[in-house]
Amino acid sequence: MDYPKSVPSVGLVDGRFVDENPVAGTPGSLIPAVWGNAVTEEILNVVTGAGLAPAEGDNRQLLKALQALLALASPMATLVTNVSTSKALAANELGLVLVNASSGATTISLPPADLALGVRDVIVRRVDNSTSRLAVRASGTDKIRFHTHLVAAGYPFFVLMGSGDWWHLRSDGAGNWWPIGRFDGTPLGRAVFETTALLNPGGYGQLNGAVFSRSDWPWLWDHAQQSGALTTEAARVGAEGGWTSGDGTLTFRGPEGRGEFIRVFDEGRGADAGRSIGSWQVDMFRAHRHELKSDMLGVPLVSAPNAAPDALFNQANISLGFTENTGGVETRPRNMAYPGRIKLI
């Protein structure tokens, strides 16, 4: 776009327009048709590029087109897309994506994070609180760069768990989606307590020794393998607080914590040595003895009423018998019972 410098026309000075000068007798500029058409084409390219149909009677189309294009050029597009079934998102649907997965297992596919897409943002938020699996998957060989401490390249998909769970992603134009924010960034695998029997959103499950599919939860399986608390299913007894390799091929098992007291792992201090992470420990009393006192070397007080009852009864080698059993099935302090949860993603 430029002034019509190369177009011969009356009244143009170096291609620039000038006014008529009646005193000097010089005419005003005449707009060349080729230039007028070029200007119109420039404007129409903006209008159609924004997805608008040119309308001769609408003098605000250029403004509307610029607003639409600027919104798309921003990393965070200003639009809301509602989804209630599995769907592949187009580039013009990025922005805030609200997903209702109550009808069943749902997969939301992201557009390719290539040069054509460039740097774009999307917030994917779950709006239903059903137990249906909701997966957000990258395109082709693209990766979503989360839990890179486990796998540097990230993973091809993640899951949204519970109403209100959301992730904010940004593409880099080179095959990657980078998490910018999420509803709950608590570290993977962390055990927590709740004051509700419901599962809160953000990626939590019950701390109940559940069996998982390795293909459905690849990041969790990687975490288990690198945890230092992984054993086989056959060796699980006594190590229920750790992970197991499941069937050895397709599954793995999570920690079991229901009904248990939690003790901080020794990690070389020596106060509770010889333990492994997630190992189970039987309850016990600390070794001690009770001093049973009577009269002088077992002589009944009725026979020696003035004797001081300060000798050890054991010295007389005589048993007084046993007390009745009292107490329950375990040794425990007073405590509160809260549901245990574990961060699954």
mmCIF file of C-alpha atoms in Angstrom, residues 2-339:
data_model
loop_
_atom_site.group_PDB
_atom_site.id
_atom_site.type_symbol
_atom_site.label_atom_id
_atom_site.label_comp_id
_atom_site.label_asym_id
_atom_site.label_seq_id
_atom_site.Cartn_x
_atom_site.Cartn_y
_atom_site.Cartn_z
ATOM 1 C CA ASP A 2 1.387 3.390 -0.994
ATOM 2 C CA TYR A 3 0.597 6.604 -2.770
ATOM 3 C CA PRO A 4 0.044 6.196 -6.524
ATOM 4 C CA LYS A 5 3.560 7.373 -7.419
ATOM 5 C CA SER A 6 3.789 5.274 -10.561
ATOM 6 C CA VAL A 7 0.333 6.190 -11.903
ATOM 7 C CA PRO A 8 0.226 9.223 -14.242
ATOM 8 C CA SER A 9 -2.555 11.543 -13.194
ATOM 9 C CA VAL A 10 -3.486 15.165 -13.222
ATOM 10 C CA GLY A 11 -2.604 17.070 -10.071
ATOM 11 C CA LEU A 12 -0.388 14.498 -8.380
ATOM 12 C CA VAL A 13 2.919 15.704 -6.964
ATOM 13 C CA ASP A 14 5.302 12.762 -6.425
ATOM 14 C CA GLY A 15 2.213 10.611 -6.166
ATOM 15 C CA ARG A 16 0.689 12.725 -3.404
ATOM 16 C CA PHE A 17 -2.666 14.456 -3.648
ATOM 17 C CA VAL A 18 -2.921 18.253 -3.745
ATOM 18 C CA ASP A 19 -5.803 20.716 -3.623
ATOM 19 C CA GLU A 20 -6.869 22.908 -6.550
ATOM 20 C CA ASN A 21 -5.233 26.383 -6.538
ATOM 21 C CA PRO A 22 -7.474 28.834 -8.444
ATOM 22 C CA VAL A 23 -4.982 31.699 -7.968
ATOM 23 C CA ALA A 24 -2.131 29.785 -9.526
ATOM 24 C CA GLY A 25 -4.455 28.085 -11.967
ATOM 25 C CA THR A 26 -3.390 24.576 -10.970
ATOM 26 C CA PRO A 27 -6.002 21.817 -10.790
ATOM 27 C CA GLY A 28 -6.611 19.549 -7.839
ATOM 28 C CA SER A 29 -5.641 15.918 -7.914
ATOM 29 C CA LEU A 30 -7.766 13.329 -9.660
ATOM 30 C CA ILE A 31 -7.806 9.956 -7.889
ATOM 31 C CA PRO A 32 -6.575 7.251 -10.270
ATOM 32 C CA ALA A 33 -8.990 4.353 -10.642
ATOM 33 C CA VAL A 34 -6.243 1.789 -10.170
ATOM 34 C CA TRP A 35 -5.316 3.346 -6.827
ATOM 35 C CA GLY A 36 -8.917 3.647 -5.645
ATOM 36 C CA ASN A 37 -9.493 -0.018 -6.461
ATOM 37 C CA ALA A 38 -6.271 -0.960 -4.668
ATOM 38 C CA VAL A 39 -7.364 0.850 -1.504
ATOM 39 C CA THR A 40 -10.729 -0.886 -1.616
ATOM 40 C CA GLU A 41 -9.061 -4.267 -2.085
ATOM 41 C CA GLU A 42 -6.789 -3.652 0.915
ATOM 42 C CA ILE A 43 -9.780 -2.947 3.138
ATOM 43 C CA LEU A 44 -11.798 -5.866 1.775
ATOM 44 C CA ASN A 45 -8.906 -8.235 2.442
ATOM 45 C CA VAL A 46 -9.060 -7.277 6.117
ATOM 46 C CA VAL A 47 -12.851 -7.719 6.204
ATOM 47 C CA THR A 48 -12.876 -11.125 4.525
ATOM 48 C CA GLY A 49 -9.785 -12.234 6.451
ATOM 49 C CA ALA A 50 -11.798 -11.791 9.632
ATOM 50 C CA GLY A 51 -14.529 -14.048 8.270
ATOM 51 C CA LEU A 52 -16.983 -11.247 7.450
ATOM 52 C CA ALA A 53 -18.963 -10.927 4.215
ATOM 53 C CA PRO A 54 -18.459 -7.471 2.644
ATOM 54 C CA ALA A 55 -21.580 -5.312 2.915
ATOM 55 C CA GLU A 56 -21.706 -1.995 1.044
ATOM 56 C CA GLY A 57 -24.090 -0.401 3.539
ATOM 57 C CA ASP A 58 -22.058 -1.258 6.653
ATOM 58 C CA ASN A 59 -19.453 1.405 7.393
ATOM 59 C CA ARG A 60 -18.217 -0.346 10.537
ATOM 60 C CA GLN A 61 -16.930 -3.529 8.915
ATOM 61 C CA LEU A 62 -13.268 -2.556 9.040
ATOM 62 C CA LEU A 63 -13.574 -1.880 12.782
ATOM 63 C CA LYS A 64 -15.369 -5.191 13.366
ATOM 64 C CA ALA A 65 -12.751 -7.024 11.334
ATOM 65 C CA LEU A 66 -9.880 -5.466 13.254
ATOM 66 C CA GLN A 67 -11.506 -6.331 16.569
ATOM 67 C CA ALA A 68 -11.980 -9.950 15.508
ATOM 68 C CA LEU A 69 -8.438 -10.305 14.166
ATOM 69 C CA LEU A 70 -6.888 -8.683 17.227
ATOM 70 C CA ALA A 71 -8.794 -11.101 19.435
ATOM 71 C CA LEU A 72 -7.365 -14.019 17.456
ATOM 72 C CA ALA A 73 -3.863 -12.536 17.527
ATOM 73 C CA SER A 74 -3.979 -12.385 21.321
ATOM 74 C CA PRO A 75 -2.818 -15.566 23.089
ATOM 75 C CA MET A 76 -6.142 -15.607 24.942
ATOM 76 C CA ALA A 77 -9.006 -15.474 22.453
ATOM 77 C CA THR A 78 -12.120 -13.760 23.765
ATOM 78 C CA LEU A 79 -14.671 -16.441 23.010
ATOM 79 C CA VAL A 80 -16.459 -19.244 24.846
ATOM 80 C CA THR A 81 -17.020 -22.701 23.353
ATOM 81 C CA ASN A 82 -19.498 -25.085 24.982
ATOM 82 C CA VAL A 83 -18.958 -28.818 24.401
ATOM 83 C CA SER A 84 -21.055 -31.787 25.514
ATOM 84 C CA THR A 85 -19.539 -34.582 23.421
ATOM 85 C CA SER A 86 -16.137 -35.649 22.118
ATOM 86 C CA LYS A 87 -14.794 -32.973 19.801
ATOM 87 C CA ALA A 88 -11.682 -31.844 17.915
ATOM 88 C CA LEU A 89 -11.254 -28.130 18.566
ATOM 89 C CA ALA A 90 -10.569 -25.825 15.631
ATOM 90 C CA ALA A 91 -8.192 -22.884 15.967
ATOM 91 C CA ASN A 92 -11.101 -20.423 16.011
ATOM 92 C CA GLU A 93 -12.688 -22.270 18.957
ATOM 93 C CA LEU A 94 -9.820 -21.684 21.367
ATOM 94 C CA GLY A 95 -10.462 -19.435 24.329
ATOM 95 C CA LEU A 96 -12.576 -20.693 27.208
ATOM 96 C CA VAL A 97 -13.826 -24.224 26.468
ATOM 97 C CA LEU A 98 -16.549 -25.463 28.832
ATOM 98 C CA VAL A 99 -17.027 -29.231 28.741
ATOM 99 C CA ASN A 100 -19.970 -31.235 30.066
ATOM 100 C CA ALA A 101 -18.974 -34.911 30.128
ATOM 101 C CA SER A 102 -22.011 -36.191 32.012
ATOM 102 C CA SER A 103 -23.201 -38.202 28.988
ATOM 103 C CA GLY A 104 -20.169 -40.524 29.077
ATOM 104 C CA ALA A 105 -16.448 -40.761 28.367
ATOM 105 C CA THR A 106 -15.392 -37.629 26.464
ATOM 106 C CA THR A 107 -12.231 -36.609 24.611
ATOM 107 C CA ILE A 108 -11.381 -33.026 23.649
ATOM 108 C CA SER A 109 -8.671 -32.859 20.989
ATOM 109 C CA LEU A 110 -6.496 -29.758 20.671
ATOM 110 C CA PRO A 111 -5.536 -28.346 17.246
ATOM 111 C CA PRO A 112 -1.958 -28.945 16.035
ATOM 112 C CA ALA A 113 0.466 -26.687 17.901
ATOM 113 C CA ASP A 114 2.322 -25.829 14.695
ATOM 114 C CA LEU A 115 3.546 -22.636 12.999
ATOM 115 C CA ALA A 116 0.138 -22.050 11.452
ATOM 116 C CA LEU A 117 -1.465 -21.943 14.898
ATOM 117 C CA GLY A 118 1.376 -20.019 16.500
ATOM 118 C CA VAL A 119 1.124 -18.895 20.099
ATOM 119 C CA ARG A 120 -2.441 -19.452 21.294
ATOM 120 C CA ASP A 121 -4.062 -20.010 24.674
ATOM 121 C CA VAL A 122 -6.937 -22.210 25.724
ATOM 122 C CA ILE A 123 -8.614 -22.782 29.085
ATOM 123 C CA VAL A 124 -10.418 -26.123 29.280
ATOM 124 C CA ARG A 125 -12.839 -26.344 32.215
ATOM 125 C CA ARG A 126 -15.093 -29.196 33.300
ATOM 126 C CA VAL A 127 -18.624 -28.187 34.296
ATOM 127 C CA ASP A 128 -20.166 -31.541 35.316
ATOM 128 C CA ASN A 129 -19.427 -33.538 38.458
ATOM 129 C CA SER A 130 -20.006 -37.018 37.073
ATOM 130 C CA THR A 131 -17.490 -39.860 37.210
ATOM 131 C CA SER A 132 -17.191 -40.021 33.398
ATOM 132 C CA ARG A 133 -13.616 -39.824 32.135
ATOM 133 C CA LEU A 134 -12.797 -36.511 30.446
ATOM 134 C CA ALA A 135 -9.500 -36.468 28.529
ATOM 135 C CA VAL A 136 -7.870 -33.498 26.792
ATOM 136 C CA ARG A 137 -5.560 -34.802 24.065
ATOM 137 C CA ALA A 138 -2.886 -33.164 21.911
ATOM 138 C CA SER A 139 -2.886 -33.627 18.131
ATOM 139 C CA GLY A 140 -0.721 -36.267 16.449
ATOM 140 C CA THR A 141 2.738 -36.368 18.017
ATOM 141 C CA ASP A 142 2.243 -33.096 19.897
ATOM 142 C CA LYS A 143 2.843 -33.169 23.646
ATOM 143 C CA ILE A 144 1.408 -31.403 26.674
ATOM 144 C CA ARG A 145 4.383 -30.430 28.829
ATOM 145 C CA PHE A 146 3.210 -31.389 32.303
ATOM 146 C CA HIS A 147 5.033 -33.518 34.909
ATOM 147 C CA THR A 148 8.249 -33.027 32.949
ATOM 148 C CA HIS A 149 10.185 -34.085 36.080
ATOM 149 C CA LEU A 150 9.064 -37.597 35.169
ATOM 150 C CA VAL A 151 9.251 -37.416 31.363
ATOM 151 C CA ALA A 152 10.922 -34.369 29.818
ATOM 152 C CA ALA A 153 8.721 -34.444 26.702
ATOM 153 C CA GLY A 154 5.487 -34.478 28.693
ATOM 154 C CA TYR A 155 2.435 -36.558 27.813
ATOM 155 C CA PRO A 156 -0.076 -36.744 24.935
ATOM 156 C CA PHE A 157 -3.134 -36.133 27.144
ATOM 157 C CA PHE A 158 -4.371 -35.290 30.631
ATOM 158 C CA VAL A 159 -7.684 -35.719 32.450
ATOM 159 C CA LEU A 160 -10.034 -33.273 34.149
ATOM 160 C CA MET A 161 -11.593 -34.625 37.355
ATOM 161 C CA GLY A 162 -14.598 -33.023 39.005
ATOM 162 C CA SER A 163 -16.756 -29.980 38.330
ATOM 163 C CA GLY A 164 -14.642 -26.843 38.240
ATOM 164 C CA ASP A 165 -11.357 -28.566 37.377
ATOM 165 C CA TRP A 166 -9.528 -26.539 34.690
ATOM 166 C CA TRP A 167 -6.173 -26.226 32.920
ATOM 167 C CA HIS A 168 -4.803 -23.175 31.088
ATOM 168 C CA LEU A 169 -2.546 -24.169 28.163
ATOM 169 C CA ARG A 170 -0.408 -22.186 25.709
ATOM 170 C CA SER A 171 0.913 -23.480 22.379
ATOM 171 C CA ASP A 172 4.469 -22.693 21.285
ATOM 172 C CA GLY A 173 4.062 -23.257 17.531
ATOM 173 C CA ALA A 174 6.534 -26.139 17.720
ATOM 174 C CA GLY A 175 4.389 -29.109 18.720
ATOM 175 C CA ASN A 176 3.948 -28.375 22.406
ATOM 176 C CA TRP A 177 1.260 -27.146 24.766
ATOM 177 C CA TRP A 178 2.622 -25.656 27.982
ATOM 178 C CA PRO A 179 0.506 -25.489 31.176
ATOM 179 C CA ILE A 180 0.224 -21.880 32.356
ATOM 180 C CA GLY A 181 -2.101 -22.597 35.279
ATOM 181 C CA ARG A 182 -4.536 -25.148 36.658
ATOM 182 C CA PHE A 183 -7.181 -25.520 39.363
ATOM 183 C CA ASP A 184 -4.945 -27.534 41.705
ATOM 184 C CA GLY A 185 -1.187 -27.776 41.335
ATOM 185 C CA THR A 186 -0.580 -30.044 44.347
ATOM 186 C CA PRO A 187 2.328 -32.411 43.581
ATOM 187 C CA LEU A 188 1.482 -35.732 41.998
ATOM 188 C CA GLY A 189 1.057 -38.652 44.412
ATOM 189 C CA ARG A 190 0.656 -36.544 47.543
ATOM 190 C CA ALA A 191 -1.632 -38.013 50.229
ATOM 191 C CA VAL A 192 -3.998 -35.559 51.934
ATOM 192 C CA PHE A 193 -6.939 -35.601 54.353
ATOM 193 C CA GLU A 194 -10.415 -34.212 53.646
ATOM 194 C CA THR A 195 -13.377 -33.181 55.780
ATOM 195 C CA THR A 196 -15.871 -34.482 53.239
ATOM 196 C CA ALA A 197 -16.708 -37.903 51.824
ATOM 197 C CA LEU A 198 -17.036 -36.303 48.374
ATOM 198 C CA LEU A 199 -14.146 -36.181 45.936
ATOM 199 C CA ASN A 200 -13.076 -32.573 45.455
ATOM 200 C CA PRO A 201 -12.107 -31.407 41.944
ATOM 201 C CA GLY A 202 -8.509 -31.038 40.891
ATOM 202 C CA GLY A 203 -7.307 -34.583 40.255
ATOM 203 C CA TYR A 204 -7.834 -36.560 43.470
ATOM 204 C CA GLY A 205 -8.827 -40.173 44.113
ATOM 205 C CA GLN A 206 -9.368 -42.330 47.179
ATOM 206 C CA LEU A 207 -6.349 -43.600 49.085
ATOM 207 C CA ASN A 208 -7.706 -47.125 48.825
ATOM 208 C CA GLY A 209 -5.171 -49.293 46.983
ATOM 209 C CA ALA A 210 -7.037 -49.036 43.672
ATOM 210 C CA VAL A 211 -5.796 -50.753 40.519
ATOM 211 C CA PHE A 212 -5.046 -48.420 37.571
ATOM 212 C CA SER A 213 -4.509 -48.907 33.856
ATOM 213 C CA ARG A 214 -0.988 -47.951 32.778
ATOM 214 C CA SER A 215 -2.266 -46.575 29.468
ATOM 215 C CA ASP A 216 -4.944 -44.431 31.164
ATOM 216 C CA TRP A 217 -2.597 -43.057 33.832
ATOM 217 C CA PRO A 218 0.915 -43.040 32.265
ATOM 218 C CA TRP A 219 2.227 -40.159 34.424
ATOM 219 C CA LEU A 220 1.064 -41.915 37.601
ATOM 220 C CA TRP A 221 2.763 -45.144 36.526
ATOM 221 C CA ASP A 222 5.971 -43.199 35.859
ATOM 222 C CA HIS A 223 5.653 -41.650 39.312
ATOM 223 C CA ALA A 224 5.221 -45.093 40.877
ATOM 224 C CA GLN A 225 8.295 -46.446 39.085
ATOM 225 C CA GLN A 226 10.445 -43.566 40.287
ATOM 226 C CA SER A 227 8.994 -43.395 43.803
ATOM 227 C CA GLY A 228 11.264 -45.872 45.581
ATOM 228 C CA ALA A 229 8.090 -47.451 46.959
ATOM 229 C CA LEU A 230 7.284 -49.893 44.153
ATOM 230 C CA THR A 231 6.970 -53.622 44.771
ATOM 231 C CA THR A 232 5.235 -56.542 43.112
ATOM 232 C CA GLU A 233 1.672 -57.572 43.760
ATOM 233 C CA ALA A 234 2.925 -60.796 45.348
ATOM 234 C CA ALA A 235 5.075 -58.831 47.823
ATOM 235 C CA ARG A 236 2.360 -56.335 48.702
ATOM 236 C CA VAL A 237 1.519 -57.775 52.149
ATOM 237 C CA GLY A 238 3.320 -55.554 54.646
ATOM 238 C CA ALA A 239 3.944 -52.869 52.002
ATOM 239 C CA GLU A 240 0.362 -51.745 51.352
ATOM 240 C CA GLY A 241 1.288 -48.076 51.677
ATOM 241 C CA GLY A 242 3.429 -48.221 48.530
ATOM 242 C CA TRP A 243 2.822 -48.976 44.860
ATOM 243 C CA THR A 244 2.784 -52.339 43.115
ATOM 244 C CA SER A 245 3.419 -53.347 39.516
ATOM 245 C CA GLY A 246 -0.086 -54.818 39.253
ATOM 246 C CA ASP A 247 -0.366 -57.572 36.697
ATOM 247 C CA GLY A 248 3.143 -56.753 35.475
ATOM 248 C CA THR A 249 1.983 -55.577 32.036
ATOM 249 C CA LEU A 250 -1.201 -53.513 31.848
ATOM 250 C CA THR A 251 -1.976 -52.385 35.392
ATOM 251 C CA PHE A 252 -0.454 -51.090 38.621
ATOM 252 C CA ARG A 253 -1.811 -50.553 42.119
ATOM 253 C CA GLY A 254 -1.887 -47.413 44.256
ATOM 254 C CA PRO A 255 -1.248 -47.058 47.997
ATOM 255 C CA GLU A 256 -3.744 -48.208 50.615
ATOM 256 C CA GLY A 257 -4.150 -45.890 53.596
ATOM 257 C CA ARG A 258 -7.646 -46.485 54.944
ATOM 258 C CA GLY A 259 -7.819 -46.965 58.695
ATOM 259 C CA GLU A 260 -4.067 -46.457 59.161
ATOM 260 C CA PHE A 261 -1.982 -44.004 61.200
ATOM 261 C CA ILE A 262 0.718 -42.221 59.201
ATOM 262 C CA ARG A 263 4.316 -42.050 60.430
ATOM 263 C CA VAL A 264 7.043 -39.857 58.897
ATOM 264 C CA PHE A 265 9.601 -41.973 57.054
ATOM 265 C CA ASP A 266 12.906 -42.236 58.946
ATOM 266 C CA GLU A 267 15.206 -41.371 55.991
ATOM 267 C CA GLY A 268 18.400 -42.210 57.858
ATOM 268 C CA ARG A 269 17.658 -40.662 61.255
ATOM 269 C CA GLY A 270 17.701 -43.968 63.117
ATOM 270 C CA ALA A 271 14.529 -43.485 65.171
ATOM 271 C CA ASP A 272 12.559 -45.948 63.030
ATOM 272 C CA ALA A 273 15.303 -47.661 61.057
ATOM 273 C CA GLY A 274 14.958 -50.588 58.699
ATOM 274 C CA ARG A 275 11.696 -49.461 57.119
ATOM 275 C CA SER A 276 10.827 -48.985 53.449
ATOM 276 C CA ILE A 277 8.455 -46.350 52.109
ATOM 277 C CA GLY A 278 4.873 -47.521 52.451
ATOM 278 C CA SER A 279 5.703 -50.433 54.728
ATOM 279 C CA TRP A 280 3.206 -51.546 57.371
ATOM 280 C CA GLN A 281 4.187 -51.816 61.035
ATOM 281 C CA VAL A 282 2.344 -53.775 63.725
ATOM 282 C CA ASP A 283 1.289 -51.989 66.909
ATOM 283 C CA MET A 284 3.126 -52.701 70.168
ATOM 284 C CA PHE A 285 3.909 -51.477 73.690
ATOM 285 C CA ARG A 286 7.405 -50.310 74.518
ATOM 286 C CA ALA A 287 9.152 -52.963 76.669
ATOM 287 C CA HIS A 288 8.617 -52.320 80.382
ATOM 288 C CA ARG A 289 7.823 -54.125 83.660
ATOM 289 C CA HIS A 290 5.421 -53.612 86.552
ATOM 290 C CA GLU A 291 6.614 -53.786 90.157
ATOM 291 C CA LEU A 292 4.259 -55.928 92.285
ATOM 292 C CA LYS A 293 4.737 -55.198 95.986
ATOM 293 C CA SER A 294 3.506 -57.159 99.025
ATOM 294 C CA ASP A 295 4.699 -57.652 102.586
ATOM 295 C CA MET A 296 8.093 -59.033 103.670
ATOM 296 C CA LEU A 297 9.087 -61.709 101.137
ATOM 297 C CA GLY A 298 5.521 -62.814 100.611
ATOM 298 C CA VAL A 299 4.408 -63.006 104.278
ATOM 299 C CA PRO A 300 0.759 -61.907 104.405
ATOM 300 C CA LEU A 301 0.171 -58.599 106.124
ATOM 301 C CA VAL A 302 -2.412 -60.224 108.404
ATOM 302 C CA SER A 303 0.415 -62.329 109.875
ATOM 303 C CA ALA A 304 2.786 -59.382 110.256
ATOM 304 C CA PRO A 305 0.658 -56.269 110.517
ATOM 305 C CA ASN A 306 3.627 -54.065 111.396
ATOM 306 C CA ALA A 307 5.829 -55.133 108.461
ATOM 307 C CA ALA A 308 6.596 -52.569 105.749
ATOM 308 C CA PRO A 309 5.232 -53.709 102.348
ATOM 309 C CA ASP A 310 8.277 -52.594 100.374
ATOM 310 C CA ALA A 311 9.912 -55.812 99.249
ATOM 311 C CA LEU A 312 9.633 -57.071 95.682
ATOM 312 C CA PHE A 313 7.070 -59.834 95.516
ATOM 313 C CA ASN A 314 9.195 -61.547 92.854
ATOM 314 C CA GLN A 315 11.856 -62.259 95.428
ATOM 315 C CA ALA A 316 9.501 -64.669 97.147
ATOM 316 C CA ASN A 317 9.041 -66.434 93.829
ATOM 317 C CA ILE A 318 5.283 -66.488 94.378
ATOM 318 C CA SER A 319 2.725 -65.454 91.682
ATOM 319 C CA LEU A 320 -0.346 -63.432 92.531
ATOM 320 C CA GLY A 321 -2.007 -64.522 89.275
ATOM 321 C CA PHE A 322 -3.194 -62.277 86.447
ATOM 322 C CA THR A 323 -5.538 -59.347 86.001
ATOM 323 C CA GLU A 324 -8.508 -59.540 83.677
ATOM 324 C CA ASN A 325 -8.047 -58.561 79.998
ATOM 325 C CA THR A 326 -8.968 -54.969 79.238
ATOM 326 C CA GLY A 327 -8.818 -52.746 76.136
ATOM 327 C CA GLY A 328 -9.474 -53.283 72.446
ATOM 328 C CA VAL A 329 -7.817 -54.835 69.405
ATOM 329 C CA GLU A 330 -5.041 -52.246 69.007
ATOM 330 C CA THR A 331 -3.003 -49.665 70.845
ATOM 331 C CA ARG A 332 -3.945 -46.182 69.698
ATOM 332 C CA PRO A 333 -4.152 -42.573 70.855
ATOM 333 C CA ARG A 334 -7.308 -40.506 70.722
ATOM 334 C CA ASN A 335 -7.793 -39.517 67.076
ATOM 335 C CA MET A 336 -10.027 -38.114 64.334
ATOM 336 C CA ALA A 337 -11.106 -40.036 61.217
ATOM 337 C CA TYR A 338 -10.805 -38.080 57.955
ATOM 338 C CA PRO A 339 -11.092 -39.512 54.429
#
